PQR file with spaces between the fields and no chain letter, atoms N, CA, C, O and H, PARSE charges and radii, in Angstrom:
ATOM       1  N    MET     1       6.933    4.940   22.138 -0.4000 1.5000
ATOM       2  CA   MET     1       5.965    5.682   22.911 -0.0000 2.0000
ATOM       3  C    MET     1       4.588    5.050   22.689  0.5500 1.7000
ATOM       4  O    MET     1       4.213    4.746   21.557 -0.5500 1.4000
ATOM       5  N    LYS     2       3.861    4.860   23.748 -0.4000 1.5000
ATOM       6  CA   LYS     2       2.518    4.269   23.669 -0.0000 2.0000
ATOM       7  C    LYS     2       1.514    5.329   23.213  0.5500 1.7000
ATOM       8  O    LYS     2       1.510    6.458   23.705 -0.5500 1.4000
ATOM       9  H    LYS     2       4.165    5.107   24.668  0.4000 1.0000
ATOM      10  N    GLN     3       0.659    4.935   22.254 -0.4000 1.5000
ATOM      11  CA   GLN     3      -0.385    5.821   21.745 -0.0000 2.0000
ATOM      12  C    GLN     3      -1.684    5.028   21.615  0.5500 1.7000
ATOM      13  O    GLN     3      -1.667    3.851   21.255 -0.5500 1.4000
ATOM      14  H    GLN     3       0.662    4.019   21.854  0.4000 1.0000
ATOM      15  N    ALA     4      -2.802    5.677   21.908 -0.4000 1.5000
ATOM      16  CA   ALA     4      -4.107    5.015   21.897 -0.0000 2.0000
ATOM      17  C    ALA     4      -4.671    4.919   20.482  0.5500 1.7000
ATOM      18  O    ALA     4      -4.464    5.803   19.650 -0.5500 1.4000
ATOM      19  H    ALA     4      -2.816    6.633   22.200  0.4000 1.0000
ATOM      20  N    ILE     5      -5.389    3.823   20.232 -0.4000 1.5000
ATOM      21  CA   ILE     5      -6.088    3.629   18.960 -0.0000 2.0000
ATOM      22  C    ILE     5      -7.369    4.462   18.992  0.5500 1.7000
ATOM      23  O    ILE     5      -8.150    4.379   19.940 -0.5500 1.4000
ATOM      24  H    ILE     5      -5.556    3.105   20.908  0.4000 1.0000
ATOM      25  N    LYS     6      -7.580    5.272   17.938 -0.4000 1.5000
ATOM      26  CA   LYS     6      -8.815    6.074   17.886 -0.0000 2.0000
ATOM      27  C    LYS     6      -9.758    5.634   16.775  0.5500 1.7000
ATOM      28  O    LYS     6     -10.949    5.940   16.826 -0.5500 1.4000
ATOM      29  H    LYS     6      -6.947    5.340   17.167  0.4000 1.0000
ATOM      30  N    ASN     7      -9.245    4.914   15.761 -0.4000 1.5000
ATOM      31  CA   ASN     7     -10.094    4.477   14.659 -0.0000 2.0000
ATOM      32  C    ASN     7      -9.312    3.463   13.823  0.5500 1.7000
ATOM      33  O    ASN     7      -8.153    3.164   14.112 -0.5500 1.4000
ATOM      34  H    ASN     7      -8.277    4.665   15.719  0.4000 1.0000
ATOM      35  N    TYR     8      -9.967    2.941   12.782 -0.4000 1.5000
ATOM      36  CA   TYR     8      -9.344    1.988   11.865 -0.0000 2.0000
ATOM      37  C    TYR     8      -9.746    2.314   10.432  0.5500 1.7000
ATOM      38  O    TYR     8     -10.774    2.946   10.190 -0.5500 1.4000
ATOM      39  H    TYR     8     -10.908    3.185   12.548  0.4000 1.0000
ATOM      40  N    HIS     9      -8.930    1.879    9.500 -0.4000 1.5000
ATOM      41  CA   HIS     9      -9.305    1.878    8.090 -0.0000 2.0000
ATOM      42  C    HIS     9      -8.554    0.736    7.417  0.5500 1.7000
ATOM      43  O    HIS     9      -7.642    0.152    8.001 -0.5500 1.4000
ATOM      44  H    HIS     9      -8.095    1.365    9.697  0.4000 1.0000
ATOM      45  N    LYS    10      -8.943    0.426    6.192 -0.4000 1.5000
ATOM      46  CA   LYS    10      -8.243   -0.606    5.424 -0.0000 2.0000
ATOM      47  C    LYS    10      -7.336    0.057    4.398  0.5500 1.7000
ATOM      48  O    LYS    10      -7.678    1.093    3.827 -0.5500 1.4000
ATOM      49  H    LYS    10      -9.685    0.900    5.717  0.4000 1.0000
ATOM      50  N    ASP    11      -6.175   -0.554    4.170 -0.4000 1.5000
ATOM      51  CA   ASP    11      -5.243   -0.027    3.176 -0.0000 2.0000
ATOM      52  C    ASP    11      -5.562   -0.587    1.792  0.5500 1.7000
ATOM      53  O    ASP    11      -6.563   -1.280    1.611 -0.5500 1.4000
ATOM      54  H    ASP    11      -5.897   -1.395    4.633  0.4000 1.0000
ATOM      55  N    GLU    12      -4.716   -0.285    0.830 -0.4000 1.5000
ATOM      56  CA   GLU    12      -4.939   -0.711   -0.546 -0.0000 2.0000
ATOM      57  C    GLU    12      -4.845   -2.222   -0.742  0.5500 1.7000
ATOM      58  O    GLU    12      -5.263   -2.739   -1.778 -0.5500 1.4000
ATOM      59  H    GLU    12      -3.902    0.278    0.978  0.4000 1.0000
ATOM      60  N    HIS    13      -4.298   -2.933    0.246 -0.4000 1.5000
ATOM      61  CA   HIS    13      -4.195   -4.397    0.195 -0.0000 2.0000
ATOM      62  C    HIS    13      -5.282   -5.076    1.029  0.5500 1.7000
ATOM      63  O    HIS    13      -5.265   -6.293    1.213 -0.5500 1.4000
ATOM      64  H    HIS    13      -3.958   -2.514    1.087  0.4000 1.0000
ATOM      65  N    ASN    14      -6.234   -4.272    1.536 -0.4000 1.5000
ATOM      66  CA   ASN    14      -7.345   -4.765    2.341 -0.0000 2.0000
ATOM      67  C    ASN    14      -6.912   -5.216    3.740  0.5500 1.7000
ATOM      68  O    ASN    14      -7.587   -6.028    4.373 -0.5500 1.4000
ATOM      69  H    ASN    14      -6.247   -3.283    1.387  0.4000 1.0000
ATOM      70  N    ASP    15      -5.786   -4.686    4.213 -0.4000 1.5000
ATOM      71  CA   ASP    15      -5.303   -4.957    5.573 -0.0000 2.0000
ATOM      72  C    ASP    15      -5.782   -3.840    6.501  0.5500 1.7000
ATOM      73  O    ASP    15      -5.877   -2.683    6.092 -0.5500 1.4000
ATOM      74  H    ASP    15      -5.237   -4.027    3.699  0.4000 1.0000
ATOM      75  N    TRP    16      -6.081   -4.194    7.752 -0.4000 1.5000
ATOM      76  CA   TRP    16      -6.533   -3.199    8.726 -0.0000 2.0000
ATOM      77  C    TRP    16      -5.366   -2.367    9.225  0.5500 1.7000
ATOM      78  O    TRP    16      -4.266   -2.870    9.452 -0.5500 1.4000
ATOM      79  H    TRP    16      -6.004   -5.134    8.084  0.4000 1.0000
ATOM      80  N    VAL    17      -5.638   -1.067    9.390 -0.4000 1.5000
ATOM      81  CA   VAL    17      -4.654   -0.102    9.870 -0.0000 2.0000
ATOM      82  C    VAL    17      -5.291    0.649   11.029  0.5500 1.7000
ATOM      83  O    VAL    17      -6.405    1.158   10.909 -0.5500 1.4000
ATOM      84  H    VAL    17      -6.531   -0.658    9.206  0.4000 1.0000
ATOM      85  N    ALA    18      -4.583    0.717   12.148 -0.4000 1.5000
ATOM      86  CA   ALA    18      -5.053    1.484   13.298 -0.0000 2.0000
ATOM      87  C    ALA    18      -4.614    2.935   13.132  0.5500 1.7000
ATOM      88  O    ALA    18      -3.469    3.220   12.779 -0.5500 1.4000
ATOM      89  H    ALA    18      -3.678    0.304   12.246  0.4000 1.0000
ATOM      90  N    GLU    19      -5.552    3.844   13.394 -0.4000 1.5000
ATOM      91  CA   GLU    19      -5.248    5.270   13.415 -0.0000 2.0000
ATOM      92  C    GLU    19      -5.039    5.648   14.872  0.5500 1.7000
ATOM      93  O    GLU    19      -5.930    5.462   15.700 -0.5500 1.4000
ATOM      94  H    GLU    19      -6.482    3.612   13.680  0.4000 1.0000
ATOM      95  N    LEU    20      -3.879    6.170   15.182 -0.4000 1.5000
ATOM      96  CA   LEU    20      -3.515    6.474   16.565 -0.0000 2.0000
ATOM      97  C    LEU    20      -3.778    7.946   16.888  0.5500 1.7000
ATOM      98  O    LEU    20      -3.821    8.785   15.988 -0.5500 1.4000
ATOM      99  H    LEU    20      -3.154    6.321   14.509  0.4000 1.0000
ATOM     100  N    HIS    21      -3.953    8.253   18.169 -0.4000 1.5000
ATOM     101  CA   HIS    21      -4.233    9.620   18.609 -0.0000 2.0000
ATOM     102  C    HIS    21      -3.124   10.589   18.238  0.5500 1.7000
ATOM     103  O    HIS    21      -3.372   11.791   18.137 -0.5500 1.4000
ATOM     104  H    HIS    21      -3.918    7.571   18.900  0.4000 1.0000
ATOM     105  N    CYS    22      -1.931   10.110   18.036 -0.4000 1.5000
ATOM     106  CA   CYS    22      -0.807   10.971   17.688 -0.0000 2.0000
ATOM     107  C    CYS    22      -0.824   11.390   16.222  0.5500 1.7000
ATOM     108  O    CYS    22      -0.059   12.266   15.818 -0.5500 1.4000
ATOM     109  H    CYS    22      -1.729    9.134   18.118  0.4000 1.0000
ATOM     110  N    GLY    23      -1.704   10.761   15.413 -0.4000 1.5000
ATOM     111  CA   GLY    23      -1.758   11.072   13.991 -0.0000 2.0000
ATOM     112  C    GLY    23      -1.004   10.083   13.121  0.5500 1.7000
ATOM     113  O    GLY    23      -1.000   10.208   11.896 -0.5500 1.4000
ATOM     114  H    GLY    23      -2.325   10.049   15.741  0.4000 1.0000
ATOM     115  N    HIS    24      -0.375    9.114   13.737 -0.4000 1.5000
ATOM     116  CA   HIS    24       0.309    8.061   12.988 -0.0000 2.0000
ATOM     117  C    HIS    24      -0.638    6.885   12.757  0.5500 1.7000
ATOM     118  O    HIS    24      -1.644    6.729   13.448 -0.5500 1.4000
ATOM     119  H    HIS    24      -0.379    9.013   14.732  0.4000 1.0000
ATOM     120  N    CYS    25      -0.287    6.061   11.765 -0.4000 1.5000
ATOM     121  CA   CYS    25      -1.054    4.861   11.461 -0.0000 2.0000
ATOM     122  C    CYS    25      -0.164    3.641   11.614  0.5500 1.7000
ATOM     123  O    CYS    25       1.044    3.713   11.385 -0.5500 1.4000
ATOM     124  H    CYS    25       0.530    6.187   11.203  0.4000 1.0000
ATOM     125  N    GLN    26      -0.755    2.526   11.999 -0.4000 1.5000
ATOM     126  CA   GLN    26      -0.002    1.288   12.192 -0.0000 2.0000
ATOM     127  C    GLN    26      -0.860    0.104   11.776  0.5500 1.7000
ATOM     128  O    GLN    26      -2.019    0.000   12.178 -0.5500 1.4000
ATOM     129  H    GLN    26      -1.736    2.467   12.185  0.4000 1.0000
ATOM     130  N    HIS    27      -0.292   -0.792   10.970 -0.4000 1.5000
ATOM     131  CA   HIS    27      -1.016   -2.001   10.584 -0.0000 2.0000
ATOM     132  C    HIS    27      -1.296   -2.867   11.807  0.5500 1.7000
ATOM     133  O    HIS    27      -0.460   -2.986   12.703 -0.5500 1.4000
ATOM     134  H    HIS    27       0.650   -0.708   10.644  0.4000 1.0000
ATOM     135  N    VAL    28      -2.462   -3.461   11.832 -0.4000 1.5000
ATOM     136  CA   VAL    28      -2.853   -4.393   12.897 -0.0000 2.0000
ATOM     137  C    VAL    28      -3.360   -5.663   12.222  0.5500 1.7000
ATOM     138  O    VAL    28      -4.564   -5.908   12.149 -0.5500 1.4000
ATOM     139  H    VAL    28      -3.141   -3.365   11.104  0.4000 1.0000
ATOM     140  N    ARG    29      -2.432   -6.453   11.737 -0.4000 1.5000
ATOM     141  CA   ARG    29      -2.760   -7.659   10.983 -0.0000 2.0000
ATOM     142  C    ARG    29      -2.892   -8.866   11.909  0.5500 1.7000
ATOM     143  O    ARG    29      -2.234   -8.964   12.944 -0.5500 1.4000
ATOM     144  H    ARG    29      -1.454   -6.254   11.796  0.4000 1.0000
ATOM     145  N    HIS    30      -3.758   -9.767   11.498 -0.4000 1.5000
ATOM     146  CA   HIS    30      -3.830  -11.090   12.123 -0.0000 2.0000
ATOM     147  C    HIS    30      -3.096  -12.019   11.173  0.5500 1.7000
ATOM     148  O    HIS    30      -3.615  -12.361   10.110 -0.5500 1.4000
ATOM     149  H    HIS    30      -4.293   -9.687   10.657  0.4000 1.0000
ATOM     150  N    ASN    31      -1.887  -12.429   11.549 -0.4000 1.5000
ATOM     151  CA   ASN    31      -1.015  -13.212   10.676 -0.0000 2.0000
ATOM     152  C    ASN    31      -0.346  -14.330   11.477  0.5500 1.7000
ATOM     153  O    ASN    31       0.865  -14.306   11.696 -0.5500 1.4000
ATOM     154  H    ASN    31      -1.465  -12.151   12.412  0.4000 1.0000
ATOM     155  N    PRO    32      -1.153  -15.320   11.918 -0.5600 1.5000
ATOM     156  CA   PRO    32      -0.572  -16.390   12.733  0.2800 2.0000
ATOM     157  C    PRO    32       0.424  -17.218   11.928  0.5500 1.7000
ATOM     158  O    PRO    32       0.262  -17.333   10.713 -0.5500 1.4000
ATOM     159  N    PRO    33       1.420  -17.785   12.536 -0.5600 1.5000
ATOM     160  CA   PRO    33       1.700  -17.820   13.974  0.2800 2.0000
ATOM     161  C    PRO    33       2.530  -16.632   14.466  0.5500 1.7000
ATOM     162  O    PRO    33       2.799  -16.530   15.663 -0.5500 1.4000
ATOM     163  N    TRP    34       2.936  -15.739   13.572 -0.4000 1.5000
ATOM     164  CA   TRP    34       3.808  -14.629   13.975 -0.0000 2.0000
ATOM     165  C    TRP    34       3.064  -13.545   14.737  0.5500 1.7000
ATOM     166  O    TRP    34       3.560  -13.053   15.751 -0.5500 1.4000
ATOM     167  H    TRP    34       2.717  -15.822   12.600  0.4000 1.0000
ATOM     168  N    VAL    35       1.897  -13.172   14.271 -0.4000 1.5000
ATOM     169  CA   VAL    35       1.097  -12.137   14.933 -0.0000 2.0000
ATOM     170  C    VAL    35      -0.313  -12.696   15.126  0.5500 1.7000
ATOM     171  O    VAL    35      -0.976  -13.084   14.164 -0.5500 1.4000
ATOM     172  H    VAL    35       1.494  -13.572   13.448  0.4000 1.0000
ATOM     173  N    ASN    36      -0.756  -12.732   16.374 -0.4000 1.5000
ATOM     174  CA   ASN    36      -2.066  -13.304   16.682 -0.0000 2.0000
ATOM     175  C    ASN    36      -3.000  -12.186   17.163  0.5500 1.7000
ATOM     176  O    ASN    36      -3.045  -11.859   18.349 -0.5500 1.4000
ATOM     177  H    ASN    36      -0.218  -12.417   17.155  0.4000 1.0000
ATOM     178  N    ARG    37      -3.742  -11.613   16.209 -0.4000 1.5000
ATOM     179  CA   ARG    37      -4.702  -10.554   16.528 -0.0000 2.0000
ATOM     180  C    ARG    37      -6.070  -10.930   15.968  0.5500 1.7000
ATOM     181  O    ARG    37      -6.564  -10.279   15.048 -0.5500 1.4000
ATOM     182  H    ARG    37      -3.705  -11.879   15.245  0.4000 1.0000
ATOM     183  N    VAL    38      -6.671  -11.957   16.507 -0.4000 1.5000
ATOM     184  CA   VAL    38      -7.977  -12.419   16.051 -0.0000 2.0000
ATOM     185  C    VAL    38      -8.999  -11.291   16.153  0.5500 1.7000
ATOM     186  O    VAL    38      -9.911  -11.217   15.330 -0.5500 1.4000
ATOM     187  H    VAL    38      -6.269  -12.486   17.255  0.4000 1.0000
ATOM     188  N    TRP    39      -8.866  -10.416   17.139 -0.4000 1.5000
ATOM     189  CA   TRP    39      -9.814   -9.333   17.373 -0.0000 2.0000
ATOM     190  C    TRP    39      -9.965   -8.400   16.176  0.5500 1.7000
ATOM     191  O    TRP    39     -11.010   -7.770   16.017 -0.5500 1.4000
ATOM     192  H    TRP    39      -8.125  -10.476   17.808  0.4000 1.0000
ATOM     193  N    VAL    40      -8.946   -8.300   15.338 -0.4000 1.5000
ATOM     194  CA   VAL    40      -9.004   -7.362   14.210 -0.0000 2.0000
ATOM     195  C    VAL    40      -9.948   -7.846   13.107  0.5500 1.7000
ATOM     196  O    VAL    40     -10.316   -7.066   12.229 -0.5500 1.4000
ATOM     197  H    VAL    40      -8.096   -8.812   15.467  0.4000 1.0000
ATOM     198  N    GLU    41     -10.336   -9.098   13.139 -0.4000 1.5000
ATOM     199  CA   GLU    41     -11.148   -9.662   12.065 -0.0000 2.0000
ATOM     200  C    GLU    41     -12.638   -9.370   12.181  0.5500 1.7000
ATOM     201  O    GLU    41     -13.382   -9.610   11.229 -0.5500 1.4000
ATOM     202  H    GLU    41     -10.036   -9.732   13.852  0.4000 1.0000
ATOM     203  N    THR    42     -13.096   -8.854   13.332 -0.4000 1.5000
ATOM     204  CA   THR    42     -14.518   -8.528   13.486 -0.0000 2.0000
ATOM     205  C    THR    42     -14.681   -7.078   13.925  0.5500 1.7000
ATOM     206  O    THR    42     -13.800   -6.504   14.565 -0.5500 1.4000
ATOM     207  H    THR    42     -12.492   -8.660   14.105  0.4000 1.0000
ATOM     208  N    GLU    43     -15.824   -6.499   13.570 -0.4000 1.5000
ATOM     209  CA   GLU    43     -16.105   -5.126   13.978 -0.0000 2.0000
ATOM     210  C    GLU    43     -16.148   -5.016   15.500  0.5500 1.7000
ATOM     211  O    GLU    43     -15.623   -4.063   16.075 -0.5500 1.4000
ATOM     212  H    GLU    43     -16.540   -6.965   13.050  0.4000 1.0000
ATOM     213  N    GLN    44     -16.777   -5.997   16.147 -0.4000 1.5000
ATOM     214  CA   GLN    44     -16.848   -5.996   17.609 -0.0000 2.0000
ATOM     215  C    GLN    44     -15.448   -6.069   18.219  0.5500 1.7000
ATOM     216  O    GLN    44     -15.161   -5.379   19.198 -0.5500 1.4000
ATOM     217  H    GLN    44     -17.204   -6.771   15.679  0.4000 1.0000
ATOM     218  N    GLY    45     -14.585   -6.894   17.650 -0.4000 1.5000
ATOM     219  CA   GLY    45     -13.216   -7.009   18.146 -0.0000 2.0000
ATOM     220  C    GLY    45     -12.449   -5.708   18.012  0.5500 1.7000
ATOM     221  O    GLY    45     -11.750   -5.295   18.937 -0.5500 1.4000
ATOM     222  H    GLY    45     -14.819   -7.454   16.855  0.4000 1.0000
ATOM     223  N    ARG    46     -12.579   -5.055   16.849 -0.4000 1.5000
ATOM     224  CA   ARG    46     -11.887   -3.780   16.650 -0.0000 2.0000
ATOM     225  C    ARG    46     -12.418   -2.726   17.614  0.5500 1.7000
ATOM     226  O    ARG    46     -11.638   -1.980   18.206 -0.5500 1.4000
ATOM     227  H    ARG    46     -13.147   -5.391   16.098  0.4000 1.0000
ATOM     228  N    LYS    47     -13.735   -2.657   17.777 -0.4000 1.5000
ATOM     229  CA   LYS    47     -14.318   -1.686   18.710 -0.0000 2.0000
ATOM     230  C    LYS    47     -13.816   -1.918   20.131  0.5500 1.7000
ATOM     231  O    LYS    47     -13.596   -0.967   20.880 -0.5500 1.4000
ATOM     232  H    LYS    47     -14.369   -3.262   17.296  0.4000 1.0000
ATOM     233  N    SER    48     -13.636   -3.185   20.497 -0.4000 1.5000
ATOM     234  CA   SER    48     -13.184   -3.498   21.861 -0.0000 2.0000
ATOM     235  C    SER    48     -11.765   -2.999   22.132  0.5500 1.7000
ATOM     236  O    SER    48     -11.370   -2.857   23.289 -0.5500 1.4000
ATOM     237  H    SER    48     -13.815   -3.958   19.888  0.4000 1.0000
ATOM     238  N    LYS    49     -11.007   -2.736   21.085 -0.4000 1.5000
ATOM     239  CA   LYS    49      -9.617   -2.294   21.251 -0.0000 2.0000
ATOM     240  C    LYS    49      -9.445   -0.785   21.088  0.5500 1.7000
ATOM     241  O    LYS    49      -8.337   -0.271   21.244 -0.5500 1.4000
ATOM     242  H    LYS    49     -11.328   -2.851   20.145  0.4000 1.0000
ATOM     243  N    LEU    50     -10.540   -0.059   20.772 -0.4000 1.5000
ATOM     244  CA   LEU    50     -10.437    1.396   20.714 -0.0000 2.0000
ATOM     245  C    LEU    50      -9.986    1.915   22.078  0.5500 1.7000
ATOM     246  O    LEU    50     -10.515    1.506   23.112 -0.5500 1.4000
ATOM     247  H    LEU    50     -11.440   -0.476   20.645  0.4000 1.0000
ATOM     248  N    GLY    51      -9.024    2.801   22.072 -0.4000 1.5000
ATOM     249  CA   GLY    51      -8.467    3.320   23.319 -0.0000 2.0000
ATOM     250  C    GLY    51      -7.293    2.507   23.841  0.5500 1.7000
ATOM     251  O    GLY    51      -6.547    2.979   24.700 -0.5500 1.4000
ATOM     252  H    GLY    51      -8.595    3.134   21.232  0.4000 1.0000
ATOM     253  N    SER    52      -7.119    1.285   23.331 -0.4000 1.5000
ATOM     254  CA   SER    52      -5.950    0.487   23.719 -0.0000 2.0000
ATOM     255  C    SER    52      -4.700    1.131   23.134  0.5500 1.7000
ATOM     256  O    SER    52      -4.768    1.826   22.120 -0.5500 1.4000
ATOM     257  H    SER    52      -7.725    0.902   22.634  0.4000 1.0000
ATOM     258  N    GLU    53      -3.580    0.903   23.766 -0.4000 1.5000
ATOM     259  CA   GLU    53      -2.343    1.544   23.335 -0.0000 2.0000
ATOM     260  C    GLU    53      -1.454    0.583   22.561  0.5500 1.7000
ATOM     261  O    GLU    53      -1.329   -0.596   22.891 -0.5500 1.4000
ATOM     262  H    GLU    53      -3.525    0.339   24.590  0.4000 1.0000
ATOM     263  N    LEU    54      -0.839    1.137   21.512 -0.4000 1.5000
ATOM     264  CA   LEU    54       0.174    0.433   20.736 -0.0000 2.0000
ATOM     265  C    LEU    54       1.475    1.211   20.846  0.5500 1.7000
ATOM     266  O    LEU    54       1.463    2.427   21.042 -0.5500 1.4000
ATOM     267  H    LEU    54      -0.940    2.095   21.243  0.4000 1.0000
ATOM     268  N    ASN    55       2.583    0.519   20.720 -0.4000 1.5000
ATOM     269  CA   ASN    55       3.867    1.194   20.719 -0.0000 2.0000
ATOM     270  C    ASN    55       4.065    1.869   19.363  0.5500 1.7000
ATOM     271  O    ASN    55       4.073    1.190   18.337 -0.5500 1.4000
ATOM     272  H    ASN    55       2.592   -0.468   20.561  0.4000 1.0000
ATOM     273  N    CYS    56       4.222    3.179   19.340 -0.4000 1.5000
ATOM     274  CA   CYS    56       4.368    3.934   18.102 -0.0000 2.0000
ATOM     275  C    CYS    56       5.834    4.306   17.894  0.5500 1.7000
ATOM     276  O    CYS    56       6.336    5.253   18.500 -0.5500 1.4000
ATOM     277  H    CYS    56       4.216    3.731   20.174  0.4000 1.0000
ATOM     278  N    ILE    57       6.508    3.556   17.036 -0.4000 1.5000
ATOM     279  CA   ILE    57       7.924    3.858   16.769 -0.0000 2.0000
ATOM     280  C    ILE    57       8.073    5.133   15.937  0.5500 1.7000
ATOM     281  O    ILE    57       9.133    5.760   15.944 -0.5500 1.4000
ATOM     282  H    ILE    57       6.100    2.788   16.544  0.4000 1.0000
ATOM     283  N    LYS    58       7.013    5.515   15.223 -0.4000 1.5000
ATOM     284  CA   LYS    58       7.073    6.781   14.482 -0.0000 2.0000
ATOM     285  C    LYS    58       7.170    7.959   15.443  0.5500 1.7000
ATOM     286  O    LYS    58       7.880    8.926   15.168 -0.5500 1.4000
ATOM     287  H    LYS    58       6.153    5.006   15.217  0.4000 1.0000
ATOM     288  N    CYS    59       6.459    7.884   16.575 -0.4000 1.5000
ATOM     289  CA   CYS    59       6.589    8.924   17.615 -0.0000 2.0000
ATOM     290  C    CYS    59       7.992    8.917   18.202  0.5500 1.7000
ATOM     291  O    CYS    59       8.596    9.968   18.418 -0.5500 1.4000
ATOM     292  H    CYS    59       5.883    7.098   16.799  0.4000 1.0000
ATOM     293  N    ASP    60       8.502    7.713   18.457 -0.4000 1.5000
ATOM     294  CA   ASP    60       9.854    7.606   19.019 -0.0000 2.0000
ATOM     295  C    ASP    60      10.899    8.262   18.113  0.5500 1.7000
ATOM     296  O    ASP    60      11.875    8.841   18.590 -0.5500 1.4000
ATOM     297  H    ASP    60       8.012    6.859   18.282  0.4000 1.0000
ATOM     298  N    ARG    61      10.678    8.162   16.788 -0.4000 1.5000
ATOM     299  CA   ARG    61      11.623    8.751   15.819 -0.0000 2.0000
ATOM     300  C    ARG    61      11.335   10.218   15.559  0.5500 1.7000
ATOM     301  O    ARG    61      12.163   10.912   14.969 -0.5500 1.4000
ATOM     302  H    ARG    61       9.885    7.692   16.400  0.4000 1.0000
ATOM     303  N    GLY    62      10.175   10.703   15.987 -0.4000 1.5000
ATOM     304  CA   GLY    62       9.794   12.096   15.739 -0.0000 2.0000
ATOM     305  C    GLY    62       9.266   12.328   14.332  0.5500 1.7000
ATOM     306  O    GLY    62       9.361   13.439   13.809 -0.5500 1.4000
ATOM     307  H    GLY    62       9.502   10.139   16.466  0.4000 1.0000
ATOM     308  N    ASP    63       8.707   11.282   13.712 -0.4000 1.5000
ATOM     309  CA   ASP    63       8.159   11.393   12.360 -0.0000 2.0000
ATOM     310  C    ASP    63       6.921   12.286   12.353  0.5500 1.7000
ATOM     311  O    ASP    63       6.195   12.348   13.345 -0.5500 1.4000
ATOM     312  H    ASP    63       8.631   10.380   14.137  0.4000 1.0000
ATOM     313  N    PRO    64       6.675   12.984   11.228 -0.5600 1.5000
ATOM     314  CA   PRO    64       5.436   13.772   11.115  0.2800 2.0000
ATOM     315  C    PRO    64       4.217   12.857   11.059  0.5500 1.7000
ATOM     316  O    PRO    64       4.322   11.673   10.737 -0.5500 1.4000
ATOM     317  N    ALA    65       3.073   13.426   11.376 -0.4000 1.5000
ATOM     318  CA   ALA    65       1.814   12.652   11.379 -0.0000 2.0000
ATOM     319  C    ALA    65       1.492   12.107    9.988  0.5500 1.7000
ATOM     320  O    ALA    65       1.808   12.735    8.977 -0.5500 1.4000
ATOM     321  H    ALA    65       2.988   14.387   11.638  0.4000 1.0000
ATOM     322  N    ASP    66       0.861   10.933    9.947 -0.4000 1.5000
ATOM     323  CA   ASP    66       0.425   10.317    8.691 -0.0000 2.0000
ATOM     324  C    ASP    66      -0.904   10.913    8.228  0.5500 1.7000
ATOM     325  O    ASP    66      -1.144   11.048    7.028 -0.5500 1.4000
ATOM     326  H    ASP    66       0.605   10.422   10.768  0.4000 1.0000
ATOM     327  N    ILE    67      -1.758   11.264    9.172 -0.4000 1.5000
ATOM     328  CA   ILE    67      -3.099   11.774    8.839 -0.0000 2.0000
ATOM     329  C    ILE    67      -3.355   13.077    9.569  0.5500 1.7000
ATOM     330  O    ILE    67      -4.426   13.666    9.423 -0.5500 1.4000
ATOM     331  H    ILE    67      -1.563   11.155   10.147  0.4000 1.0000
């Protein structure tokens, strides 16, 4: 299920995590060549993706909210 990004925070490993409108969280790492998310490395890039949708498998499974 697609869910919009509403905010970000960093986890205990200093990786960026997207906070979704559904209450779930999802890592948004830039890890080339497997994952290419250059936008996550700058504040401007992260702001530009607010409201963008990510596929939330936690919603698909019916998991309770993370936050």
